[in-house]
PDB file of C-alpha atoms in Angstrom:
ATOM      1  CA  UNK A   1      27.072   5.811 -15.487  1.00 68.00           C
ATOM      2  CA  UNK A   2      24.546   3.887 -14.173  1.00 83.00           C
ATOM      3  CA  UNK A   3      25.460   0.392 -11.824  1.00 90.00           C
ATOM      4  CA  UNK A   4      23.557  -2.129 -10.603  1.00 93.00           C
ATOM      5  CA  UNK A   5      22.928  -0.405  -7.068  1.00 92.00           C
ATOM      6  CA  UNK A   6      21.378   2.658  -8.846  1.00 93.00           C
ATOM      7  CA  UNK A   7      19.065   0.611 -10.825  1.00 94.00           C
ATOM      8  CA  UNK A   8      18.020  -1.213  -7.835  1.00 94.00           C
ATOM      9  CA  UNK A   9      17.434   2.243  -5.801  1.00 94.00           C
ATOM     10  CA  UNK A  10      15.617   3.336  -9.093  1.00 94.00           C
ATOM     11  CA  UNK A  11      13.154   0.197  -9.278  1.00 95.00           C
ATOM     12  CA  UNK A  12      12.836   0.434  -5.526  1.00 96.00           C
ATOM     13  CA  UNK A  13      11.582   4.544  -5.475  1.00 96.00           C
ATOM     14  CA  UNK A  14       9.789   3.656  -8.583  1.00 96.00           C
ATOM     15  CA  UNK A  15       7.707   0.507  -6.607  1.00 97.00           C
ATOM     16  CA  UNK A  16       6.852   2.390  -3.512  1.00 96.00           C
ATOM     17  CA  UNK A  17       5.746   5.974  -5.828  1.00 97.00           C
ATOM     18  CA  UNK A  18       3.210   4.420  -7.686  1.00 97.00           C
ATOM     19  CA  UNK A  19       2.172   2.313  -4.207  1.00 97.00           C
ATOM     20  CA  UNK A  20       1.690   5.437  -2.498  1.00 98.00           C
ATOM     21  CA  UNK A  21      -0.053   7.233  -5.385  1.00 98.00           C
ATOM     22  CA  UNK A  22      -2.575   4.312  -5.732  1.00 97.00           C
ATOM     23  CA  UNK A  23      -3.074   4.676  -2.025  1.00 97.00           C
ATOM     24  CA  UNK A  24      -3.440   8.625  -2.206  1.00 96.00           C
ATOM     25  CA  UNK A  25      -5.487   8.560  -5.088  1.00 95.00           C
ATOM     26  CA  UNK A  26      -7.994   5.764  -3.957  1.00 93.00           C
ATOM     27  CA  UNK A  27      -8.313   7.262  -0.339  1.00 94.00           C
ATOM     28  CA  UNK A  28      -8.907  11.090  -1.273  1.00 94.00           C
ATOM     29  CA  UNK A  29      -9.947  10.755  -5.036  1.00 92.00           C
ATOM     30  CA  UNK A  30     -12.294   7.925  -4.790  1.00 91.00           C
ATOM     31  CA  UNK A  31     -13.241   7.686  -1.188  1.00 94.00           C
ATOM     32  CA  UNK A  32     -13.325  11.460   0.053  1.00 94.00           C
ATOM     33  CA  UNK A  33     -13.782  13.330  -3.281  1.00 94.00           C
ATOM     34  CA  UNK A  34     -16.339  10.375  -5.214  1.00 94.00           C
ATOM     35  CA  UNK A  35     -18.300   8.358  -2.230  1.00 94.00           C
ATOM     36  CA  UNK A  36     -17.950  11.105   0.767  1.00 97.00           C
ATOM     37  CA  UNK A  37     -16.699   9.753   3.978  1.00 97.00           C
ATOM     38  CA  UNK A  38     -20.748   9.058   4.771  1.00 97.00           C
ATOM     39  CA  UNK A  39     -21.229   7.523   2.319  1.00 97.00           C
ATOM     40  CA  UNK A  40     -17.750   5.224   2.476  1.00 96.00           C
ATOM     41  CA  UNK A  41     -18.331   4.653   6.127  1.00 97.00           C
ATOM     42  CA  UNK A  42     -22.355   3.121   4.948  1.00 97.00           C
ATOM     43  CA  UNK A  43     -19.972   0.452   2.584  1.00 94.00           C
ATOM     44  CA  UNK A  44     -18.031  -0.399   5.256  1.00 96.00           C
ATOM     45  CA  UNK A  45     -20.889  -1.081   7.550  1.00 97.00           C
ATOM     46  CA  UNK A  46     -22.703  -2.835   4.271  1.00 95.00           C
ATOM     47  CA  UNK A  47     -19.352  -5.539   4.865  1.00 93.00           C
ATOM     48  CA  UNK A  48     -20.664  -5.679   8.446  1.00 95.00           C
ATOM     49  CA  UNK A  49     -17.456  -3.791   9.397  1.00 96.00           C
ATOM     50  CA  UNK A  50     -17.650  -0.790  12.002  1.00 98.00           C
ATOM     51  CA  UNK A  51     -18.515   2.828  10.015  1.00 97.00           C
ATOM     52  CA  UNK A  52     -15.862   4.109  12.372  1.00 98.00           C
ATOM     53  CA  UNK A  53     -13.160   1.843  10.494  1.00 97.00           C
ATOM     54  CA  UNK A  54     -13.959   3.708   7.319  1.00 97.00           C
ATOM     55  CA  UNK A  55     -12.507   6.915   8.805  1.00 98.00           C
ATOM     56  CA  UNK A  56      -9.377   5.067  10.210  1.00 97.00           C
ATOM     57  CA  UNK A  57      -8.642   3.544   7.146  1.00 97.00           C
ATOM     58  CA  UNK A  58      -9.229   6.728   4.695  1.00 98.00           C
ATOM     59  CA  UNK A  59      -6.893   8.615   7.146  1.00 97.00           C
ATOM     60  CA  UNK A  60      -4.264   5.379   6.950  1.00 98.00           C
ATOM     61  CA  UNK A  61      -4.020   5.571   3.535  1.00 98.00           C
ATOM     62  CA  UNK A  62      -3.375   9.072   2.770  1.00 97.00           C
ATOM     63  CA  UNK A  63      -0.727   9.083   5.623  1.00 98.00           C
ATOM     64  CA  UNK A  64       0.855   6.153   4.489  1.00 98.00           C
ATOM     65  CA  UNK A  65       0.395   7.203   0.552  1.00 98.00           C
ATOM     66  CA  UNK A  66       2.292  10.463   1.557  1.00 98.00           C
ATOM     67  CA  UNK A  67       4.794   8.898   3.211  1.00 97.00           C
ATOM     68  CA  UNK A  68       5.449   6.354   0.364  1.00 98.00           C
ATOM     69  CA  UNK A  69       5.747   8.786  -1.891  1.00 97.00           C
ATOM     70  CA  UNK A  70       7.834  10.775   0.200  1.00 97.00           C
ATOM     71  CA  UNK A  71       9.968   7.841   1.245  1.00 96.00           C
ATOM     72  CA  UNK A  72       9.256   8.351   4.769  1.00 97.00           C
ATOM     73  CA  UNK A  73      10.161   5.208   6.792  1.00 96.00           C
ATOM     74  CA  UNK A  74       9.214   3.672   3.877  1.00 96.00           C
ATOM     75  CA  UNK A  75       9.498  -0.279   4.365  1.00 95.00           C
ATOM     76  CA  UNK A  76       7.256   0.112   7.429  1.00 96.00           C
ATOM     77  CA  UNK A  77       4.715   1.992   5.824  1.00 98.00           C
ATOM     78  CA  UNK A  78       4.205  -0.334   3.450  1.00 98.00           C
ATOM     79  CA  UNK A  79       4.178  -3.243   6.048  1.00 97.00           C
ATOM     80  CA  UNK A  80       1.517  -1.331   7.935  1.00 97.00           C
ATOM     81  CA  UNK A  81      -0.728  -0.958   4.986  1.00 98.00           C
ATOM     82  CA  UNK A  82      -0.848  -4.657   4.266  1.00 98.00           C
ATOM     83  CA  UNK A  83      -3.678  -5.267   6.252  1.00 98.00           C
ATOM     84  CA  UNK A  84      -5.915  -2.902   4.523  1.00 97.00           C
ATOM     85  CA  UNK A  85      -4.680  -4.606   1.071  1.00 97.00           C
ATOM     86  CA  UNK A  86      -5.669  -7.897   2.712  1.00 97.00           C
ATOM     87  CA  UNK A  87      -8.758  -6.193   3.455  1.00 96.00           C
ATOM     88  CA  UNK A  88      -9.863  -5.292   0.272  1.00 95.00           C
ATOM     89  CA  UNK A  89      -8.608  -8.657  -1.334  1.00 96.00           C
ATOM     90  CA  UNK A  90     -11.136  -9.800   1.161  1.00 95.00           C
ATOM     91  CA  UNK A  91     -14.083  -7.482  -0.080  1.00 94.00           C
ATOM     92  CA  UNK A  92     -13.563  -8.117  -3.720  1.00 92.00           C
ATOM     93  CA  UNK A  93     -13.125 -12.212  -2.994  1.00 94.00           C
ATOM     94  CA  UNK A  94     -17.119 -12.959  -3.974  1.00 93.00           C
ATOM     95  CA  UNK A  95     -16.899 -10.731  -7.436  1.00 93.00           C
ATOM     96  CA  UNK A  96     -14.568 -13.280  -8.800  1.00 90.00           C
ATOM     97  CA  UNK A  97     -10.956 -12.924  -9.890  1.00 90.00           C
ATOM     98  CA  UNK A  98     -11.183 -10.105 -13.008  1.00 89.00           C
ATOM     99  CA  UNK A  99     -11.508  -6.360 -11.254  1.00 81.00           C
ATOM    100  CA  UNK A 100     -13.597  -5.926 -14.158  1.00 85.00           C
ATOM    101  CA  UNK A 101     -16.475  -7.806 -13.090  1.00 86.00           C
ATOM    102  CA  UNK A 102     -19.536  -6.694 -11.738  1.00 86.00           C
ATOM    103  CA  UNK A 103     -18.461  -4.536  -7.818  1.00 84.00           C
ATOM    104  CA  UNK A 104     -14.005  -5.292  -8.569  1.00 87.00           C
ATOM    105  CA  UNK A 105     -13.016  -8.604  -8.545  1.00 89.00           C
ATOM    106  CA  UNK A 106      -9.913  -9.333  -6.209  1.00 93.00           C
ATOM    107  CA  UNK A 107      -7.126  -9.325  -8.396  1.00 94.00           C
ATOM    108  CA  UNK A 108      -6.236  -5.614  -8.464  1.00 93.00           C
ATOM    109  CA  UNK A 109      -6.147  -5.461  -4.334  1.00 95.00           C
ATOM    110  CA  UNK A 110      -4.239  -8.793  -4.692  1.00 97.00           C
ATOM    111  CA  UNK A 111      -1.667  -7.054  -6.537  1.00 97.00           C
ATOM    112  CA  UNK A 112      -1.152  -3.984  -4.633  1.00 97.00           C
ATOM    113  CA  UNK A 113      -1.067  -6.687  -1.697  1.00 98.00           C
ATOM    114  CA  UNK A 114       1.880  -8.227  -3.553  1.00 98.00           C
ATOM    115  CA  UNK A 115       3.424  -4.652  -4.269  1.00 97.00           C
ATOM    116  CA  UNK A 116       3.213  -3.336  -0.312  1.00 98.00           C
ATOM    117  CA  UNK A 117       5.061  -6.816   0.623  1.00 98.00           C
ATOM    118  CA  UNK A 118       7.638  -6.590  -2.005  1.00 97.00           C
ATOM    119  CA  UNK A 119       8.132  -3.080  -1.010  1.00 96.00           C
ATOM    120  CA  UNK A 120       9.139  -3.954   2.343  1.00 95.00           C
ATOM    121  CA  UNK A 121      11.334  -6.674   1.374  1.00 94.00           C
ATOM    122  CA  UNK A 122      13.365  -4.967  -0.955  1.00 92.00           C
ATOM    123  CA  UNK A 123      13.264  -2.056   1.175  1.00 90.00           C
ATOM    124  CA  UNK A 124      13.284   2.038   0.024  1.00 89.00           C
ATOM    125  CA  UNK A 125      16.445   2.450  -2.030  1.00 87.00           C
ATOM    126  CA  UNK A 126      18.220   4.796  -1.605  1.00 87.00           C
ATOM    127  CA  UNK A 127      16.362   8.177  -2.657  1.00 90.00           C
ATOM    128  CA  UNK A 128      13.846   8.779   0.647  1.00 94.00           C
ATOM    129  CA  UNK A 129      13.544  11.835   3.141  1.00 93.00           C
ATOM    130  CA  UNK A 130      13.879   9.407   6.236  1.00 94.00           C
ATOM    131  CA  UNK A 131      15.419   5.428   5.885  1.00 91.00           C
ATOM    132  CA  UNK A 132      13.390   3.039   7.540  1.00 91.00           C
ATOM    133  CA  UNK A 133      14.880   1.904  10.773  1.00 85.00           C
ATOM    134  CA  UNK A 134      15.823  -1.846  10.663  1.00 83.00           C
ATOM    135  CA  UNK A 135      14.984  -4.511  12.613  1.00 72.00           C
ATOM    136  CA  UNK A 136      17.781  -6.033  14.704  1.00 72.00           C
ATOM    137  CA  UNK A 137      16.669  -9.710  13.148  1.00 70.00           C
ATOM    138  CA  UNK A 138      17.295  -7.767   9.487  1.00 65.00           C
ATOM    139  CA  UNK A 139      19.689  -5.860   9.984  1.00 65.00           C
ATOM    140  CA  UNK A 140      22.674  -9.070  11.802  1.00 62.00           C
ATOM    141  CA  UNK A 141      21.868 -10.311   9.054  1.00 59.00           C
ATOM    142  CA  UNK A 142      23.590  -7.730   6.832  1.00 58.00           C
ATOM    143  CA  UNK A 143      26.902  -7.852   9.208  1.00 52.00           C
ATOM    144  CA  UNK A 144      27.667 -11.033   7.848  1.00 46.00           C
TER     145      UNK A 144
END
């Protein structure tokens, strides 16, 4: 019989899967297997952004895709991808709101910026390889 704690676990593994697939599939589908790492690194440089980032980021995101998916330290992961959702919120800004337009508008990336956030708030549930470690400031809190 299901409770509510199971269906919270559920929603939670279910939110950080498809986070780490997106992540997975945008880094090695779409970056590696679609623009090349060349050619990736000659966008980021396009932003005025260092080639070099291009690499650190591709790399970033399949780790932290893995471990999503994996539910490896899973609340941190999320946290530390942020940044690179904030990122490409920031690249997609000028196209306008609908990720249809013309170059992806910023609403997808806002999203998944959303998603990573919530993720780490609400934490891994329950079925993960390795729980994330809490913070002391989280985790008095749960004493109570």
């Amino acid at each position: 019989m299901l409770d509510e704690r199971t269906l919270q676990d559920v929603g939670a593994a279910l939110l950080r899967i498809a986070l780490g697939v997106v992540f997975l599939a945008h880094s090695a589908l779409l970056k590696l297997a679609i623009y090349g790492m060349p050619g990736t690194a000659q966008f980021f440089e396009s932003l005025g952004l260092p080639g070099v980032l291009a690499y650190i980021v591709v790399c970033t995101e399949i780790l932290g895709g893995s471990m999503l998916i994996l539910g490896v330290q899973a609340r941190w992961v999320a946290l530390a991808l942020t940044p690179i959702l904030i990122g490409a919120t920031w690249t997609h800004w000028p196209n306008g709101w609908l990720f249809t337009a013309a170059n992806g508008g910023w609403e997808y990336p806002a999203y998944l910026t959303v998603m990573a956030v919530a993720c780490f708030l609400i934490g891994e549930g329950r079925f993960v390889l390795v729980r994330s470690h809490p913070l002391p400031a989280l985790d008095a809190g749960a004493a109570r």
